[in-house]
mmCIF file of C-alpha atoms in Angstrom:
data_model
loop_
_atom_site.group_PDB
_atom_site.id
_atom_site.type_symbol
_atom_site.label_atom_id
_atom_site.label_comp_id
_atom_site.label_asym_id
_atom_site.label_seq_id
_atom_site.Cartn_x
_atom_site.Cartn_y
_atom_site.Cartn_z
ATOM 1 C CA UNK K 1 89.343 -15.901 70.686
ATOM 2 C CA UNK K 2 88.853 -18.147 68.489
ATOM 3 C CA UNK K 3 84.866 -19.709 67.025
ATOM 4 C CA UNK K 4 84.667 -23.367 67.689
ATOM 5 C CA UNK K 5 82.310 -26.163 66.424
ATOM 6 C CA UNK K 6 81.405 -28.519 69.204
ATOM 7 C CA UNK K 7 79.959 -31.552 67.757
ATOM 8 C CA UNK K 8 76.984 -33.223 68.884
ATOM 9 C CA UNK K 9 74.709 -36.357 68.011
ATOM 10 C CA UNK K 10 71.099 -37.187 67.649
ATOM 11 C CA UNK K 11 69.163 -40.020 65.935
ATOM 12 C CA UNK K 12 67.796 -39.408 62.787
ATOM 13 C CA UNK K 13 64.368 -37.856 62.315
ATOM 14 C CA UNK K 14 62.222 -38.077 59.386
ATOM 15 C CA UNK K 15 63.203 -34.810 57.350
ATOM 16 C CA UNK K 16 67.042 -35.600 57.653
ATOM 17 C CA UNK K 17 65.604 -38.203 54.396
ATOM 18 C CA UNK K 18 65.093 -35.209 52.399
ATOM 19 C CA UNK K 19 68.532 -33.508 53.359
ATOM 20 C CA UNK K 20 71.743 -34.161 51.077
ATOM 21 C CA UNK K 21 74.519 -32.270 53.147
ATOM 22 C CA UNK K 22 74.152 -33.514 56.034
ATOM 23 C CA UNK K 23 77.068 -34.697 58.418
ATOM 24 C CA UNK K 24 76.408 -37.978 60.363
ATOM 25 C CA UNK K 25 78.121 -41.134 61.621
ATOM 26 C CA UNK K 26 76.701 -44.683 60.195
ATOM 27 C CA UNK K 27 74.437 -45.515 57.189
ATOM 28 C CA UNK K 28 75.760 -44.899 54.051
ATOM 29 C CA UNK K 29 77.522 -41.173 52.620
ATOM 30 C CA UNK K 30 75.086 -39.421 50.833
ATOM 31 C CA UNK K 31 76.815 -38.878 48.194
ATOM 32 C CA UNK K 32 79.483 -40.916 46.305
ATOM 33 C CA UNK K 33 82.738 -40.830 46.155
ATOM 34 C CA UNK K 34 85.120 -41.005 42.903
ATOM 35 C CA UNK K 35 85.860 -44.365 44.094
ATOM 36 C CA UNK K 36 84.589 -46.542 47.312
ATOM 37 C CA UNK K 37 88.254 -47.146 48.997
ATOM 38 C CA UNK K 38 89.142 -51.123 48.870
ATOM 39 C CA UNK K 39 91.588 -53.112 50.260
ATOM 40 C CA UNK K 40 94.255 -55.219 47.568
ATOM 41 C CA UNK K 41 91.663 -58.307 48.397
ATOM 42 C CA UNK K 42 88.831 -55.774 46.696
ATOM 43 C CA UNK K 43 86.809 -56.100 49.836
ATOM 44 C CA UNK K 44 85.191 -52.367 49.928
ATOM 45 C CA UNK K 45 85.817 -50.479 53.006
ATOM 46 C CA UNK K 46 83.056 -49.454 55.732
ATOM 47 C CA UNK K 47 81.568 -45.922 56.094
ATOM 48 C CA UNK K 48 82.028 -44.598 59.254
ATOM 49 C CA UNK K 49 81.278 -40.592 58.726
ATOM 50 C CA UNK K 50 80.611 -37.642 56.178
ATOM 51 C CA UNK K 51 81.826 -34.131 57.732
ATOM 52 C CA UNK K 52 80.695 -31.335 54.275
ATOM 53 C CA UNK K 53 82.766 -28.852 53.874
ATOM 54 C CA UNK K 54 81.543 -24.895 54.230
ATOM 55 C CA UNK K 55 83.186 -21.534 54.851
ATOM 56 C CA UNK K 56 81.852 -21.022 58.674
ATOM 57 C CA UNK K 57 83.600 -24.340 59.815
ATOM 58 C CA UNK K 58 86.624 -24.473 57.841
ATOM 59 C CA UNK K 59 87.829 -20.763 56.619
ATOM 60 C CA UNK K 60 91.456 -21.651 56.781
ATOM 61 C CA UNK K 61 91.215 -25.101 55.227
ATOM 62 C CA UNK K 62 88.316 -25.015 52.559
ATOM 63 C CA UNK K 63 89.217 -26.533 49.196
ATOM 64 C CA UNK K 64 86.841 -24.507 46.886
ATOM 65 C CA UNK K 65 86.957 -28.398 44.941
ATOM 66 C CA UNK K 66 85.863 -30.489 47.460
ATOM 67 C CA UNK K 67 82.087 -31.202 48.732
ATOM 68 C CA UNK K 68 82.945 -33.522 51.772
ATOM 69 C CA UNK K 69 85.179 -35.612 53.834
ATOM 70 C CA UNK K 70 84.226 -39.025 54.078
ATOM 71 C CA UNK K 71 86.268 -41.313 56.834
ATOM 72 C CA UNK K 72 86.129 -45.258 55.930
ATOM 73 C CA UNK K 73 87.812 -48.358 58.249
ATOM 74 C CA UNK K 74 87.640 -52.246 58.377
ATOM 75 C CA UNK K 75 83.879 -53.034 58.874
ATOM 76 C CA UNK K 76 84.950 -56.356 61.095
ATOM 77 C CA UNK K 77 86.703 -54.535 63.719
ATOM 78 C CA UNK K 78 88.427 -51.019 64.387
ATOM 79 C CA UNK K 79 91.793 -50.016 62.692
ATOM 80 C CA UNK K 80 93.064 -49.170 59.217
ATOM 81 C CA UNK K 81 91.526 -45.406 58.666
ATOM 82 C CA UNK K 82 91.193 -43.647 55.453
ATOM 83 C CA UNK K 83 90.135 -39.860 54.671
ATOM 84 C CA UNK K 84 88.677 -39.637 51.255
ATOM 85 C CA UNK K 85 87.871 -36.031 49.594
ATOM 86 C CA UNK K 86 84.259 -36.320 47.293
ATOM 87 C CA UNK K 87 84.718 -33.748 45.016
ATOM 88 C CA UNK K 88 82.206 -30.975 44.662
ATOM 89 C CA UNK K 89 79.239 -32.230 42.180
ATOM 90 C CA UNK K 90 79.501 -35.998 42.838
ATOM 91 C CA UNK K 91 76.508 -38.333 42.196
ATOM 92 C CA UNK K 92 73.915 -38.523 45.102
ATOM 93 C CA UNK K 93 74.486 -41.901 46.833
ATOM 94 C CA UNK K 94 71.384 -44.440 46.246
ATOM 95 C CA UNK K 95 72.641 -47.058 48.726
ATOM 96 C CA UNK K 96 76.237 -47.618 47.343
ATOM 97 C CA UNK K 97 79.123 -48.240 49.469
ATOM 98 C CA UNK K 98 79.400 -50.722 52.585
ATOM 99 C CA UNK K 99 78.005 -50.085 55.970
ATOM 100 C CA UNK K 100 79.341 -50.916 59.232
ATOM 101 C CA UNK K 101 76.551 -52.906 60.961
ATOM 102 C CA UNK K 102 77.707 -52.169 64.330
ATOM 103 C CA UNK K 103 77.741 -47.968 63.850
ATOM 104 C CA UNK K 104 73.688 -46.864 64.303
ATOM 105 C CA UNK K 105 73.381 -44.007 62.245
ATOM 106 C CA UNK K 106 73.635 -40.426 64.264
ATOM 107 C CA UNK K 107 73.521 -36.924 62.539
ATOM 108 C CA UNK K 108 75.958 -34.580 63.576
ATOM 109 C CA UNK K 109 74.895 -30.940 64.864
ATOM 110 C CA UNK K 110 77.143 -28.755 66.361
ATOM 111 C CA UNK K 111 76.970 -25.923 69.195
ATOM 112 C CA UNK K 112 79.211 -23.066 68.312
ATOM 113 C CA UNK K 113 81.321 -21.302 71.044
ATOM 114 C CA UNK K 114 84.516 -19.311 71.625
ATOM 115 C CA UNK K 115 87.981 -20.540 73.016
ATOM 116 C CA UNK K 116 91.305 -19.156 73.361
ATOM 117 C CA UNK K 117 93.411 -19.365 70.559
ATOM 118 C CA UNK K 118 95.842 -21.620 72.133
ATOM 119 C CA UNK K 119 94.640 -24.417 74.199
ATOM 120 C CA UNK K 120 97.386 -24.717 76.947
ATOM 121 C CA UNK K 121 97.330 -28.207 78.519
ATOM 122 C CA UNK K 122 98.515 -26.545 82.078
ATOM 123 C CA UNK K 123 95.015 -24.659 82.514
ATOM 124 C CA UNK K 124 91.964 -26.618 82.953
ATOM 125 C CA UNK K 125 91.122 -27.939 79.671
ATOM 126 C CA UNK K 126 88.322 -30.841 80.562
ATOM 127 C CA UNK K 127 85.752 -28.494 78.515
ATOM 128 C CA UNK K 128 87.985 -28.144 75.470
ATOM 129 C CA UNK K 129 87.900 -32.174 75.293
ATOM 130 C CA UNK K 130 85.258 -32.688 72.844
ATOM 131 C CA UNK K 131 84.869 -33.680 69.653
ATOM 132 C CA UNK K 132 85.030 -30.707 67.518
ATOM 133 C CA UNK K 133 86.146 -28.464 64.510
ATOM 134 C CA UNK K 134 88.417 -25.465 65.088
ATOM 135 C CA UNK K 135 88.618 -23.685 68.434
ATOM 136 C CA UNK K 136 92.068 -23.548 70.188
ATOM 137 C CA UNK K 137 94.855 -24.758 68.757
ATOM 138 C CA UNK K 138 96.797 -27.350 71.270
ATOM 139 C CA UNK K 139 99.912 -25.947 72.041
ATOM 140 C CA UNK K 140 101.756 -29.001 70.780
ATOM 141 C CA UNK K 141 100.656 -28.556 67.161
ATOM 142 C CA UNK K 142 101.810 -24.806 66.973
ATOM 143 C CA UNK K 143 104.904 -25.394 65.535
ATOM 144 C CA UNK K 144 103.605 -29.208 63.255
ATOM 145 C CA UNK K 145 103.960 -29.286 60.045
ATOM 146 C CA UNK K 146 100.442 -29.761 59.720
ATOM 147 C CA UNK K 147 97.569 -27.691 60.119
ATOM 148 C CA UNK K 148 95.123 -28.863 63.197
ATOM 149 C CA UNK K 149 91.142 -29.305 61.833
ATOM 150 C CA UNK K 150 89.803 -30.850 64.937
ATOM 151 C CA UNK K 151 89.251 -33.741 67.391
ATOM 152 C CA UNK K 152 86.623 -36.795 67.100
ATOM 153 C CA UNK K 153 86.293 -38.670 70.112
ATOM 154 C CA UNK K 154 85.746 -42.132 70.652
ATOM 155 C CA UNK K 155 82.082 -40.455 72.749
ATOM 156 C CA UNK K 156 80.945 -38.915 69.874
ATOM 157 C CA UNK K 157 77.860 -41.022 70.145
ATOM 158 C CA UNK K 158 75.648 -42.552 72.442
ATOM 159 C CA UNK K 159 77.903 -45.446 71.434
ATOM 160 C CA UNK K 160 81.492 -46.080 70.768
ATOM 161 C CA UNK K 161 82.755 -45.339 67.689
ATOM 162 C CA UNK K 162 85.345 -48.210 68.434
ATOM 163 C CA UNK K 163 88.410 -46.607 67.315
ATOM 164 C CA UNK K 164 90.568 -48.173 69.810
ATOM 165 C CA UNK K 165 89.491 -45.726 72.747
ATOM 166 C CA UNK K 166 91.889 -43.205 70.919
ATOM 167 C CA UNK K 167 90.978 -39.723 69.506
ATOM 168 C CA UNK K 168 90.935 -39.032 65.770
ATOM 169 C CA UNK K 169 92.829 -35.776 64.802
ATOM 170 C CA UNK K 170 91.617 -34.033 61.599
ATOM 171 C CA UNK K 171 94.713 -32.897 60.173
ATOM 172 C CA UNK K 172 95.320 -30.796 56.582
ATOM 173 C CA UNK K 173 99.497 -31.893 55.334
ATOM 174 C CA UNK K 174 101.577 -29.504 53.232
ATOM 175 C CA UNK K 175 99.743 -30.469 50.216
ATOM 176 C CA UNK K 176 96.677 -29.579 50.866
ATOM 177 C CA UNK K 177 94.818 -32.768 51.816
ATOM 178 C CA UNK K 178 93.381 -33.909 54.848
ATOM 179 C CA UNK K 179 95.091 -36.592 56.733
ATOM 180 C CA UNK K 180 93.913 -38.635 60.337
ATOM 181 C CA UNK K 181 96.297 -38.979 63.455
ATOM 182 C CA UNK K 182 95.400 -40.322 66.242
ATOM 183 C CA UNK K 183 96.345 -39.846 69.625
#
C-alpha cells in the first residue's frame, strides 16, 4: 500500500496571514521566485498555485534545493502552463508577481490515506480520481520515462480552475525537474 495525499480546499482564514509555507490556489506565492516567468512580449505570467515541498509528501522526489513548486499560465484565459522550482531561502513575497483575477484564493489541506500501489483502470477507480500527491501509481505510467507526482483536477476548488476541463499531471523528467502533462 501505498500513503496518499488527497487534496482539499478551504477559504482562507485569518491565521493563514501569519503562515509562509502554505500551499494554496490564487493570490499571490508567498514567496518569490528567482524570476517571475514572462512571455517574449515581457507581459509577467499569472499565479495559479504554490505546492512546498517536504519529506512526508514527496520522499521519492524531494530536491533537498528546492522550497516550492509554483505553477503560472496566461492570466486572460487558460493554456500555456509553466512549473517553476523557488529555491530553498528565497525572499518572502510582499505582493510581487501577477494575479489571476478570476482564481479566488483557496488553501490547500490534504487528507492522507492508503491505496494500492498500482492503480489498475479495470477495478473501480472513481475514489482514486482526485486531485492528489502520491498514492497508486496508474498502470500506464509504470513503464514512462517519467516519474508520476500526482493529479490536479480541474474540481480542485469550489470553482474551476479553468484548465481546459483537463487534469494536470505532476510529473519529475530524467533530470530531475518537475514537468506538467495533461491529460
Amino acid at each position: 500500500m501505498k500513503k496518499v495525499f488527497y487534496m482539499k480546499t478551504r477559504k482562507p482564514i485569518p491565521e493563514d496571514k501569519k503562515k509562509v509555507n502554505i500551499d494554496k490556489i490564487g493570490g499571490l506565492p508567498t514567496h518569490k521566485p528567482l524570476s517571475f516567468p514572462k512571455y517574449p512580449s515581457g507581459n509577467e505570467k499569472g499565479f495559479i498555485m504554490q505546492i512546498y515541498c517536504d519529506q512526508e509528501k514527496f520522499p521519492d522526489f524531494i530536491d533537498n534545493n528546492i522550497l516550492c513548486w509554483h505553477i503560472y499560465a496566461n492570466v486572460n484565459e487558460h493554456g500555456d502552463y509553466e512549473i517553476v522550482e523557488v529555491p530553498v531561502g528565497a525572499e518572502i513575497n510582499n505582493n510581487e508577481g501577477k494575479e489571476i483575477s478570476r482564481l479566488e484564493e483557496r488553501i490547500i489541506y490534504y487528507e492522507i490515506g492508503e491505496e494500492p500501489d498500482i492503480l489498475n483502470y479495470d477495478d473501480e477507480i472513481d475514489d482514486y480520481l482526485t486531485s492528489r500527491i502520491g498514492g497508486s501509481i496508474p498502470e500506464d505510467y509504470i513503464e514512462y520515462e517519467k516519474g508520476f507526482i500526482g493529479w490536479i483536477y480541474e474540481s480542485i476548488c469550489d470553482y474551476e480552475l479553468n484548465i481546459g476541463g483537463r487534469t494536470m499531471t505532476l510529473m519529475k523528467n530524467k533530470s530531475g525537474n518537475i514537468e506538467i502533462d495533461f491529460e
